[in-house]
Short mmCIF file of C-alpha atoms and ligand atoms in Angstrom, two decimals:
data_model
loop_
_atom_site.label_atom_id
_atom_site.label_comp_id
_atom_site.label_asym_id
_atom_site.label_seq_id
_atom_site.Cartn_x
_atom_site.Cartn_y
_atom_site.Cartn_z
CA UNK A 1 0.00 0.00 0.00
CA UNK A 2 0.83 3.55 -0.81
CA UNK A 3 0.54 6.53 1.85
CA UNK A 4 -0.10 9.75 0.06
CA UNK A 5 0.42 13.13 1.93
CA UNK A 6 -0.94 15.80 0.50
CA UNK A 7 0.69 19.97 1.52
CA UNK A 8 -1.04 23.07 1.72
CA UNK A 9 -1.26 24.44 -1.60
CA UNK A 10 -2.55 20.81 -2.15
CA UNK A 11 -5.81 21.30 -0.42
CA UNK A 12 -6.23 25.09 -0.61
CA UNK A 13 -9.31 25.06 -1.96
CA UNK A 14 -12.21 22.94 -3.58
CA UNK A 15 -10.87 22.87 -6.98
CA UNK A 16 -7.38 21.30 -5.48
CA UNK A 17 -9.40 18.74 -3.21
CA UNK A 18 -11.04 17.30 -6.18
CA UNK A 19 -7.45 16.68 -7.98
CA UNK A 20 -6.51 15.33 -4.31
CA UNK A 21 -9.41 12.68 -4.95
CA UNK A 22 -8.65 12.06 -8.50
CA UNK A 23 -5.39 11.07 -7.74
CA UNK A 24 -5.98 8.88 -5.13
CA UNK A 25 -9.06 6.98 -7.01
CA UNK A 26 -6.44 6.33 -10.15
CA UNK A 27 -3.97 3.83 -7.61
CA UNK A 28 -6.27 1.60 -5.41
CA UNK A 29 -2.68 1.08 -4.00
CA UNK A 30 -2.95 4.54 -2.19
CA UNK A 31 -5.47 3.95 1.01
CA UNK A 32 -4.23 6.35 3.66
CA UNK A 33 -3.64 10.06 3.12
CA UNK A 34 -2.47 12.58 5.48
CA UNK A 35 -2.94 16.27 5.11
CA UNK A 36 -1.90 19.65 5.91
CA UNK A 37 -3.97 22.79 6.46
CA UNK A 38 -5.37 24.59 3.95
CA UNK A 39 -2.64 26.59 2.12
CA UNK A 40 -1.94 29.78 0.01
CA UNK A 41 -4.65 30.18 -3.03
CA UNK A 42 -2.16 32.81 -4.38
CA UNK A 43 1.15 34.77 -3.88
CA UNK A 44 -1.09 37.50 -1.70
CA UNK A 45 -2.93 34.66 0.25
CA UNK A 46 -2.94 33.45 3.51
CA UNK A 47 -1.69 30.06 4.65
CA UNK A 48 -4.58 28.67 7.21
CA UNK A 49 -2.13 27.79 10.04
CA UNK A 50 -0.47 31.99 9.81
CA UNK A 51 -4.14 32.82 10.28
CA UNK A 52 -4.62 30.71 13.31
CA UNK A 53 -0.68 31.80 15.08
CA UNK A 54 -2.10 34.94 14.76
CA UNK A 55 -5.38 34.62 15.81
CA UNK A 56 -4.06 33.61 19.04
CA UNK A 57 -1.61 35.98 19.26
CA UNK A 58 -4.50 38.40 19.21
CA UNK A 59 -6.45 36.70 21.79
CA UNK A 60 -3.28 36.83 24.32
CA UNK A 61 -2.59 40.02 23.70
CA UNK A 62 -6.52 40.86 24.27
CA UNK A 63 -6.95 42.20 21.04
CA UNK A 64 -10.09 42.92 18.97
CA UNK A 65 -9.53 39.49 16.77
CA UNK A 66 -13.29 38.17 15.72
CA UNK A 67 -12.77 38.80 12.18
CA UNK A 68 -9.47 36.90 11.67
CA UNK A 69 -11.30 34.07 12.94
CA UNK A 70 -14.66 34.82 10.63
CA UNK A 71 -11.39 34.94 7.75
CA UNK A 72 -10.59 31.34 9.02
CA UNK A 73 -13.78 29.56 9.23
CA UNK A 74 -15.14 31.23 5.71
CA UNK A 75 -12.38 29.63 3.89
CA UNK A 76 -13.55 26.08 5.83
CA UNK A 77 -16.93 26.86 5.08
CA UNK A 78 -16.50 27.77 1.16
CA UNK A 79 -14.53 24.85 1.01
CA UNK A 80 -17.11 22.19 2.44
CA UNK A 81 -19.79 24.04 0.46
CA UNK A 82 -17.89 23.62 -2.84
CA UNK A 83 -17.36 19.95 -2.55
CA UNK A 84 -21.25 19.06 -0.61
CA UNK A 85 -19.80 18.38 2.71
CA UNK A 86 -22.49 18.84 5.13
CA UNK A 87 -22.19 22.47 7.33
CA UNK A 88 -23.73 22.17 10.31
CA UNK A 89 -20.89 19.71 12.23
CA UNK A 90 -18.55 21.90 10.64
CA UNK A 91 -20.25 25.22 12.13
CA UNK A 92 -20.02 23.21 15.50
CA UNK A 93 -16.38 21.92 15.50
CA UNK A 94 -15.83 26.05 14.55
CA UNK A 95 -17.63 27.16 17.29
CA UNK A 96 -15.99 24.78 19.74
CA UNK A 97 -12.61 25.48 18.54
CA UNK A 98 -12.72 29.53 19.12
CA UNK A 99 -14.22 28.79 22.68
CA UNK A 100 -11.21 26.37 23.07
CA UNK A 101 -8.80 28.70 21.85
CA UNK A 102 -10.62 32.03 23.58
CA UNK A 103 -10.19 29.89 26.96
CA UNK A 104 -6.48 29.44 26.54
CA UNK A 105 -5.84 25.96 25.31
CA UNK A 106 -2.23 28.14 23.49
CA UNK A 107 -0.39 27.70 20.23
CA UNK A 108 0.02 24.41 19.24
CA UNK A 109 -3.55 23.31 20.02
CA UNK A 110 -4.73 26.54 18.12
CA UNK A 111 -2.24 26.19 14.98
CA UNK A 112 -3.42 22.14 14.98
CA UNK A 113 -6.93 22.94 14.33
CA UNK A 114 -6.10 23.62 10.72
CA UNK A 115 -4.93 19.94 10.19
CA UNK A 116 -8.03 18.85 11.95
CA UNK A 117 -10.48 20.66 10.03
CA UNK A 118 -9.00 19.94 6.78
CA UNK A 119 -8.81 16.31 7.67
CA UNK A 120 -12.20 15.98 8.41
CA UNK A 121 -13.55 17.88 5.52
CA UNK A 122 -11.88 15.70 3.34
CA UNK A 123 -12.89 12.62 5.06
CA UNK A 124 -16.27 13.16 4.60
CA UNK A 125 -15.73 14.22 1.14
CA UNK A 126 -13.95 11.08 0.03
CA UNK A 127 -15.93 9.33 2.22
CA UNK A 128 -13.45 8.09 4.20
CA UNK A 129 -12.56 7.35 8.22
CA UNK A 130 -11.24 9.95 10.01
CA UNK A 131 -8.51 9.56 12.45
CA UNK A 132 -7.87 12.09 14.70
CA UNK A 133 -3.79 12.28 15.26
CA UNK A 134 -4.28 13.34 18.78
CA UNK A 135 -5.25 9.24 19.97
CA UNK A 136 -2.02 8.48 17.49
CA UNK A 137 0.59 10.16 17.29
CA UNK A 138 2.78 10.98 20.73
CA UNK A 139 5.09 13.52 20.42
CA UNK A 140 8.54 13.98 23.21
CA UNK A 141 9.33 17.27 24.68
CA UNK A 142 12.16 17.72 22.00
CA UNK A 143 9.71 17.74 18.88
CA UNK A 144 10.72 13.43 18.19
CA UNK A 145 8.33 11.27 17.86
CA UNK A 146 7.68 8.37 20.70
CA UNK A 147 7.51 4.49 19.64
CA UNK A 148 4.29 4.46 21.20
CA UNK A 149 2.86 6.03 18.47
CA UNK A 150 3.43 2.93 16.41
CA UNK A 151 2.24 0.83 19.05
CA UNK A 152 -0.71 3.20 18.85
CA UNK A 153 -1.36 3.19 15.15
CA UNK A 154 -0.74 -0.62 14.61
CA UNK A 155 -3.77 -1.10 16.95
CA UNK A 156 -6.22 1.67 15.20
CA UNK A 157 -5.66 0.96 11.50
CA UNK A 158 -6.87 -2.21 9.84
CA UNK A 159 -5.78 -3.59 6.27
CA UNK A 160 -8.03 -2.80 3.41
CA UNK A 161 -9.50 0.14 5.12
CA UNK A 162 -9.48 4.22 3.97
CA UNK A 163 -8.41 6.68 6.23
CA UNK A 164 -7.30 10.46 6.71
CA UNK A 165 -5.49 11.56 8.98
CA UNK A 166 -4.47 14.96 10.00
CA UNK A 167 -0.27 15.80 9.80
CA UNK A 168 1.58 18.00 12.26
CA UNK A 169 0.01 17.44 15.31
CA UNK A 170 -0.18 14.83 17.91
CA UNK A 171 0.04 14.94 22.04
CA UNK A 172 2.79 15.13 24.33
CA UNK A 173 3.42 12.26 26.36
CA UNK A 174 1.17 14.11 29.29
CA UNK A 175 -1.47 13.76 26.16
CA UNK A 176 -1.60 17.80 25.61
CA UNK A 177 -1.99 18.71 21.80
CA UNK A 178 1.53 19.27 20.51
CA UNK A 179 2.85 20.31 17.22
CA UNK A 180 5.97 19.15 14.96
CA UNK A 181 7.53 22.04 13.39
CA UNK A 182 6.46 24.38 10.52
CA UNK A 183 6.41 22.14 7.75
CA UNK A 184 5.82 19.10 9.83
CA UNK A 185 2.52 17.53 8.07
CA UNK A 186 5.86 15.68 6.54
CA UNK A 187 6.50 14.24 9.17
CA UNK A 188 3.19 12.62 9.82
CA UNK A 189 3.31 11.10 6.50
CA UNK A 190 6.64 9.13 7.39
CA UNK A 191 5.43 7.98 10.85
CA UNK A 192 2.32 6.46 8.68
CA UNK A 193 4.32 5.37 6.23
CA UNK A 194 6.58 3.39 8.72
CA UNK A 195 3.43 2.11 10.98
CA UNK A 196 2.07 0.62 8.11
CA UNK A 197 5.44 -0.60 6.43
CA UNK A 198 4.50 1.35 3.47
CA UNK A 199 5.54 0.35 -0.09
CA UNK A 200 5.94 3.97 -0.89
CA UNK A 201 5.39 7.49 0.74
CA UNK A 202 4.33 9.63 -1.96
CA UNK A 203 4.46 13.16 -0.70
CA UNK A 204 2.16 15.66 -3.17
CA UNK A 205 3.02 19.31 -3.08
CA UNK A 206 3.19 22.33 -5.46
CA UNK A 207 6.01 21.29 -7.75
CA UNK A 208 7.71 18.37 -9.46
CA UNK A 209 10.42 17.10 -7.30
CA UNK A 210 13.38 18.18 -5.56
CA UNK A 211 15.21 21.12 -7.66
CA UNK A 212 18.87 21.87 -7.89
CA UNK A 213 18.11 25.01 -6.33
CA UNK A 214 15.37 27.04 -4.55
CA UNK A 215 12.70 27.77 -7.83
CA UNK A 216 12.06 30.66 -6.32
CA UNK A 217 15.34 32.13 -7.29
CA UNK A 218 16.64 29.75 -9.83
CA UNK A 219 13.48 29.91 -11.77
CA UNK A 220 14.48 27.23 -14.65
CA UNK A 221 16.26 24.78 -11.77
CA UNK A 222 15.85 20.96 -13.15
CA UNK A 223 14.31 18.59 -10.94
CA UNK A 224 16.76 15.96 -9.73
CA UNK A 225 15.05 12.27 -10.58
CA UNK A 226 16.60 10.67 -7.72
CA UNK A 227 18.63 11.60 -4.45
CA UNK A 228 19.50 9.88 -1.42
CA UNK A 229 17.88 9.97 1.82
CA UNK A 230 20.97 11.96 3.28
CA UNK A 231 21.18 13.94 0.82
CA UNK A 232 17.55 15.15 1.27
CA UNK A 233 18.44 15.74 4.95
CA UNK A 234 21.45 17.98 4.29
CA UNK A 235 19.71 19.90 0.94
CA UNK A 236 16.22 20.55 3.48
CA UNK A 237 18.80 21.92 6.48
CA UNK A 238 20.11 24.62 4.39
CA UNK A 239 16.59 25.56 3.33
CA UNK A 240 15.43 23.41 0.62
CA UNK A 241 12.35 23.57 2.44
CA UNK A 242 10.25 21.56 -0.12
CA UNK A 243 10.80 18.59 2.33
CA UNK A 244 10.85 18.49 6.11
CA UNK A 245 14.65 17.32 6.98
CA UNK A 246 13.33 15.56 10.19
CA UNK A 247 10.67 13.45 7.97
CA UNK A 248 13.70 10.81 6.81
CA UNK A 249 13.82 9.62 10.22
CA UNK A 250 10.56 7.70 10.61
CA UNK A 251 11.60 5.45 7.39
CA UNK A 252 15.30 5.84 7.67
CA UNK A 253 15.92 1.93 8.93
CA UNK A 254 13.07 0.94 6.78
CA UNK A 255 14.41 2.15 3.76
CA UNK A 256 10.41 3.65 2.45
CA UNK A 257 11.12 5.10 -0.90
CA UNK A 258 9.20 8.75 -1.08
CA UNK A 259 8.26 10.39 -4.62
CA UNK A 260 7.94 14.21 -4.42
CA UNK A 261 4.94 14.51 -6.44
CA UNK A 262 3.14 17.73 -8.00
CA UNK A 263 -0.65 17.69 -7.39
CA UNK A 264 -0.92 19.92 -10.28
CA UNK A 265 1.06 17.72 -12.70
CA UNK A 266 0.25 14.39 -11.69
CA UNK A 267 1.62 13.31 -15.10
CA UNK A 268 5.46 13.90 -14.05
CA UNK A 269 7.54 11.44 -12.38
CA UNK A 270 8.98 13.43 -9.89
CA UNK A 271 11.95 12.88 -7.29
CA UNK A 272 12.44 9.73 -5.99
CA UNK A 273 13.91 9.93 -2.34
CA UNK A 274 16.04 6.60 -1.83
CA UNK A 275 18.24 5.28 0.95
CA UNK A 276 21.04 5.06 -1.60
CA UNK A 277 20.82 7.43 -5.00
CA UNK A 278 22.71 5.35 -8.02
CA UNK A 279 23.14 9.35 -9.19
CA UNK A 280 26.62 10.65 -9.22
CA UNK A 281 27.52 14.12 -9.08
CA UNK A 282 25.99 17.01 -7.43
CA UNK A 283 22.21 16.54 -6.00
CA UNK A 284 21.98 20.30 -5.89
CA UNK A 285 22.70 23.81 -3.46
CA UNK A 286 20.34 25.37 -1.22
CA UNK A 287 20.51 28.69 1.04
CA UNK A 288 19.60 29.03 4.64
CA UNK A 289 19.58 33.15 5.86
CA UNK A 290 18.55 34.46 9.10
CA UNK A 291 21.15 33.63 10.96
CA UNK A 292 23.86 35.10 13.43
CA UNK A 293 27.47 34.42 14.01
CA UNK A 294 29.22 33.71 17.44
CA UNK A 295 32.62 33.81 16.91
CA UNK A 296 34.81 33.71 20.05
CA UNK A 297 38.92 33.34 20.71
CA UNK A 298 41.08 32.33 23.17
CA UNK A 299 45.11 31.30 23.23
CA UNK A 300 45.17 27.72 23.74
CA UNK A 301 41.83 27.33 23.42
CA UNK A 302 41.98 23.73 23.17
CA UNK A 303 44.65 22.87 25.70
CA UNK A 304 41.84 23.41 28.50
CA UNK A 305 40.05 19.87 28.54
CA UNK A 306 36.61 20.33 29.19
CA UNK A 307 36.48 23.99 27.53
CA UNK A 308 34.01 23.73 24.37
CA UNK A 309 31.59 21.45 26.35
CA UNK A 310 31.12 24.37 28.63
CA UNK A 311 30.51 26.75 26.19
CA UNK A 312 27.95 24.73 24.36
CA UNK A 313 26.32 24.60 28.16
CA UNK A 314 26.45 28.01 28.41
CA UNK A 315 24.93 28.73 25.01
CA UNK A 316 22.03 26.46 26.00
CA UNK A 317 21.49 28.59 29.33
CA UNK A 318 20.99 31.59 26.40
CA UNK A 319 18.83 29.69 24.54
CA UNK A 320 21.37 29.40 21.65
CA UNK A 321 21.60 25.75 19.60
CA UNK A 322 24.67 26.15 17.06
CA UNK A 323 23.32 24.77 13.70
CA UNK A 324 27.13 25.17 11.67
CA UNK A 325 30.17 25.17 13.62
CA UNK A 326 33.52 25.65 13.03
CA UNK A 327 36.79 25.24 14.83
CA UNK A 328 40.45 27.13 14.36
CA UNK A 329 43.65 26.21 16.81
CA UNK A 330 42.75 29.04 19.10
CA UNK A 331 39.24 30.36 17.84
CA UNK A 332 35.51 28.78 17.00
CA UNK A 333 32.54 29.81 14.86
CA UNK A 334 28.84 29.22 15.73
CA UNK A 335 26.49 29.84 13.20
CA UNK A 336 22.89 29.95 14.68
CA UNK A 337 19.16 31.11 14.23
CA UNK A 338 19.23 34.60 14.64
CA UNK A 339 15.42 34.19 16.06
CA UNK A 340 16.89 32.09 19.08
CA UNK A 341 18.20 35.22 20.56
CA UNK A 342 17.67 39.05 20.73
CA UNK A 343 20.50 41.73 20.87
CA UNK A 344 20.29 41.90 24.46
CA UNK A 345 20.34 38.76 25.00
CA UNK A 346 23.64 38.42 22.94
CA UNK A 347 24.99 41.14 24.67
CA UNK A 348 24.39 39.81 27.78
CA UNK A 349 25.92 36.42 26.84
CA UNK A 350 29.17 37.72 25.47
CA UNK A 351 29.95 39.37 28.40
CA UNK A 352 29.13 36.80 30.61
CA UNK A 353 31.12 34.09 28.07
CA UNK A 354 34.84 36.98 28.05
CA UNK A 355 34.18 37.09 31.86
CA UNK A 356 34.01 33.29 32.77
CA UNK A 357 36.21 32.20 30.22
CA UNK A 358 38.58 35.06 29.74
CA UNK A 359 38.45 35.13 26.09
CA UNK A 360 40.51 37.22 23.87
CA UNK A 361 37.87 38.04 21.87
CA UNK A 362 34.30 37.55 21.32
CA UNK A 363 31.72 38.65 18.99
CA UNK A 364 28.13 38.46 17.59
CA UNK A 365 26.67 39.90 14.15
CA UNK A 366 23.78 38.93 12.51
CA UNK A 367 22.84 39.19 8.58
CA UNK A 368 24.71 36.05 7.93
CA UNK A 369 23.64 32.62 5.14
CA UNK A 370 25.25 29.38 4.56
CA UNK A 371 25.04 27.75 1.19
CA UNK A 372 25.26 24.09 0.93
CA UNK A 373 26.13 22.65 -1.74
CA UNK A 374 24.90 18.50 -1.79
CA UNK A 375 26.12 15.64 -4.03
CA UNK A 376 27.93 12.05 -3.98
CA UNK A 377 31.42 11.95 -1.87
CA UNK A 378 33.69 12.17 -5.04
CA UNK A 379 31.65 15.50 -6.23
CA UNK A 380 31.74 18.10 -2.80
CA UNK A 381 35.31 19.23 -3.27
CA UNK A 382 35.26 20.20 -7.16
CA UNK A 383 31.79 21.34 -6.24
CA UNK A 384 33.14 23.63 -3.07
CA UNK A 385 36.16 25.31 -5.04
CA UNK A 386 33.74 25.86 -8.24
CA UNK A 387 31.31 27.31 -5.93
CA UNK A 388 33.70 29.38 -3.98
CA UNK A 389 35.26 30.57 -8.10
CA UNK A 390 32.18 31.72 -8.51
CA UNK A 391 30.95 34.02 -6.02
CA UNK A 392 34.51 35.70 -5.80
CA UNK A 393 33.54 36.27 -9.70
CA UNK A 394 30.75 38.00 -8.27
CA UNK A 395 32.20 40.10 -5.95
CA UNK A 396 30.65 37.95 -3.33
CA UNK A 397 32.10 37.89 0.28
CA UNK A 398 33.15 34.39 1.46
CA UNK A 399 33.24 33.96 4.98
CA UNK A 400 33.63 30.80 5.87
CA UNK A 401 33.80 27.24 4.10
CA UNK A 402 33.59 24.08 5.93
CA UNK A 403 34.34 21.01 3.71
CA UNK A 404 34.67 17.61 5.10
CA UNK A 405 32.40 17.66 8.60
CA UNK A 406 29.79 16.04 6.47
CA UNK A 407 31.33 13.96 2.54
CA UNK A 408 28.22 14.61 1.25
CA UNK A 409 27.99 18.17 1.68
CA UNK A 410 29.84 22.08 1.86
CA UNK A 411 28.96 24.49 3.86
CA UNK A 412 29.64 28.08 2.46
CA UNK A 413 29.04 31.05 5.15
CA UNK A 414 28.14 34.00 3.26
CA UNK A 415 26.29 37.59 4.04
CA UNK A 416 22.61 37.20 3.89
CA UNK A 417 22.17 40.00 1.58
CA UNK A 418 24.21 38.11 -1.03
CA UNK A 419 22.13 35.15 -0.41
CA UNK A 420 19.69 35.18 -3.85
CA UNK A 421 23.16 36.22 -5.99
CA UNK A 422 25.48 33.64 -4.59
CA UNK A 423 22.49 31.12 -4.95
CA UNK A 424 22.17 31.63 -8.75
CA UNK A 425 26.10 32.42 -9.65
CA UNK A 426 26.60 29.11 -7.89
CA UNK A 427 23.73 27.49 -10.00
CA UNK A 428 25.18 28.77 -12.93
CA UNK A 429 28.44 27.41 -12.57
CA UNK A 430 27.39 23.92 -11.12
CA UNK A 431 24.59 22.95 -12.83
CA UNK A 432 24.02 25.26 -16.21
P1 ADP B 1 3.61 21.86 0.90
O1 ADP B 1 2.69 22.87 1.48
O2 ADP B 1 3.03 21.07 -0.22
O3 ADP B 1 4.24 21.00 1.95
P2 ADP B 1 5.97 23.52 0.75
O4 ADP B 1 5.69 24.95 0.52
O5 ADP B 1 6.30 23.08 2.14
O6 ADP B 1 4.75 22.67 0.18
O7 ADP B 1 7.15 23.01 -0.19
C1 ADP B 1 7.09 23.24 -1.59
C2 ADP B 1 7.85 24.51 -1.92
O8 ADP B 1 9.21 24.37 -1.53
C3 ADP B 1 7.92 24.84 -3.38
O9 ADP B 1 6.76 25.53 -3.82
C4 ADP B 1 9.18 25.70 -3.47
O10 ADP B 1 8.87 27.06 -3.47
C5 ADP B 1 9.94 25.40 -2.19
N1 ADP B 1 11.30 24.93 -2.41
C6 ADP B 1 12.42 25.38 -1.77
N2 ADP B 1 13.49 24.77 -2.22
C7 ADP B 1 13.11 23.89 -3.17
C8 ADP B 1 13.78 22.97 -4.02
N3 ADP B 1 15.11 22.81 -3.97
N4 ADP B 1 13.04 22.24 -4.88
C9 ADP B 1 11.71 22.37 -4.97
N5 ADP B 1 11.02 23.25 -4.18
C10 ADP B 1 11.69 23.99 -3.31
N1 LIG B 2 0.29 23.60 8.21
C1 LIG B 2 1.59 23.48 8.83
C2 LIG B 2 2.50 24.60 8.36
O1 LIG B 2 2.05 25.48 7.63
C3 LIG B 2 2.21 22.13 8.63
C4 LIG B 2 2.41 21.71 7.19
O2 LIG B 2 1.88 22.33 6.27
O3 LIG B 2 3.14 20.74 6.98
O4 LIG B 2 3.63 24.67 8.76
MG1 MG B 3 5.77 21.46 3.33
#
């Protein structure tokens, strides 16, 4: 059997709910779909879970907020209405979920409700069982999922049978609605996939495959037929965001095949996501911005056993997670998410990090990228220097390069405002 997940701009509306059903009645093979919330119609639109963050943002802050919520449940409504799903439940489950949310019940409960809805609109419009991911999918504190889900879901889905069930949400293990990450209705098609040892997860979405590059900025990038599950992983860390990088894991030791499928052009093959790609070469580059570099020194940094485990402590105390790090004889680099900390915060840190472990130096800027640039072991190094030829070409600063942490990929730290340049000059040179 074949688990189909279906992404936002997937189930936008009526019109892209009927493809949804077309495509699953042309492969009896494909009996269990998962699906995200309602997504953007258009450029200008709004994506259904930014409506709900916001909505209860509003409410916390006591603001006036009725009509983003009338904006939410009209697009439910229209949608149902289009495709003959009956209203009145739906005006009830509506109802219930802005007391819910008016009473408190907080973020992830309130951003989950667009999975819900969608899932059981579309249940009743294919006609077929719901299953509500709160009873089966159990989520631990740090956002991975808990093998009692699959205890869980072996027990609640039978062979032969049709179900839908919602992605990105489940409970924590204290059973209190809990969300994956943005992007994480991925997710919840791998943990399906794996429950019921799929044949294939075939993950539907808004284009056809895996690019070389972002299509967003490399507007002609070629889909890549086939790439490895690693290289997925790295590509989707440096913001290939097409796939969620944490959505391997599920079917990792399974070895699941996923197609990356285009609801729009079900005709096209796609990317095939495989534990090992027979491709050669480069897989393709990706850019990650918004984020901040820590860069600290110290003579003899090193000699003091002990030292960069402290440091990493004492990040964690400031909310800080290094995503890219690099190390020098006397010096490191951290690379993180400029969101994880404000300037204050930073401030704070780097005086408390010179004071307790009289550094030399210490700094932290943000307006920083990293560029990664993905493809088989024999590939990254030609691929690195070519890459690195490039954007000096372009007049592009190059701050850091870290080759050989990972074979499969290089990392290239550049300014953020050079990120869209460096992303197509590197394009050009790679893959043109
Ligand atoms: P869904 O809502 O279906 O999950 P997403 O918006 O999460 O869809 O992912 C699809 C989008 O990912 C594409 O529309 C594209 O803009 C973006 N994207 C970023 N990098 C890539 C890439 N390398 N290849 C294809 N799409 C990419
Ligand atoms: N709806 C959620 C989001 O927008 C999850 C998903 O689409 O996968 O992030
Ligand atoms: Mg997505």
């Amino acid at each position: 059997m074949v688990v189909c997940k279906f992404g936002g701009s997937s189930v936008a509306d009526a019109g892209q709910i009927r493809k949804v059903k077309s495509i699953l009645e042309s492969d009896e093979r494909r009996s269990v779909v998962v699906v995200s919330a309602p997504g953007k119609r258009n450029k200008e639109d709004d994506k259904i879970t930014d409506l709900l963050y916001r909505y209860n943002d509003m409410v916390r802050s006591g603001q006036s907020c009725r009509p983003v919520f009338n904006v939410i449940a009209k697009r439910f409504s229209e949608i149902a209405h289009a495709l003959g799903v009956e209203e009145k439940e739906l005006a009830e489950k509506l109802d219930d979920i802005r007391y819910q949310i008016d009473a408190g019940r907080g973020a992830d409960y309130t951003a989950s409700r667009g999975e819900y809805l969608s899932a059981y609109i579309i249940s009743m419009f294919l006609g077929w069982e719901f299953i509500d991911a709160a009873d089966v999918i159990v989520i631990n504190s740090d956002s991975t999922v808990n093998d009692e889900t699959y205890a869980r879901l072996s027990k609640r889905l039978e062979s032969g049978k049709r179900y839908v069930i919602p992605g990105f949400y489940g409970v924590s293990e204290q059973g209190v609605v809990k969300t994956f990450t943005r992007g994480g209705s991925d997710i919840t098609g791998a943990i399906v996939a794996r429950a019921l040892s799929a044949e294939l997860y075939e993950n539907w979405t808004d284009v056809s495959g895996v690019a070389a590059a972002d299509p967003r900025i490399v507007e002609d990038a070629a889909s890549v037929p086939e790439l490895s599950y690693d290289e997925v992983r790295e590509l989707s860390d440096v913001g290939a965001s097409v796939f969620h990088e944490e959505a391997i894991a599920p079917i990792y030791h399974l070895g699941i095949p996923i197609n990356i499928r285009n609801t729009n052009r079900p005709e096209d093959a796609g990317t095939m996501i495989v534990p090992q790609a027979k491709r050669g070469g480069l897989a393709g580059i990706s850019v990650k911005g918004g984020l901040s570099r820590l860069s600290l020194r110290r003579l003899m940094l090193f000699k003091r056993s002990g030292m960069r485990h402290a440091l990493l402590t004492m990040l964690h105390i400031f909310g800080i997670r290094p995503c890219y790090s690099l190390f020098g004889i006397d010096s490191i680099v951290w690379y993180f998410d400029s969101r994880m900390a404000s300037e204050s915060v930073c401030h704070s840190m780097c005086e408390r990090l010179k004071g307790e472990f009289a550094l030399d130096e210490i700094s932290v800027d943000s307006g920083y990228a990293v560029m990664g640039i993905v493809g088989s072991r024999d590939s990254i190094a030609k691929g690195c220097m070519d890459a690195v030829a490039a954007l000096s070409r372009e007049g592009i600063d190059v701050v850091s390069v870290n080759l050989g942490s990972s074979e499969i990929s290089a990392l290239i730290g550049i300014h953020e405002k050079d990120a869209k340049a460096a992303l197509k000059a590197a394009y050009a040179s790679l893959f043109d």
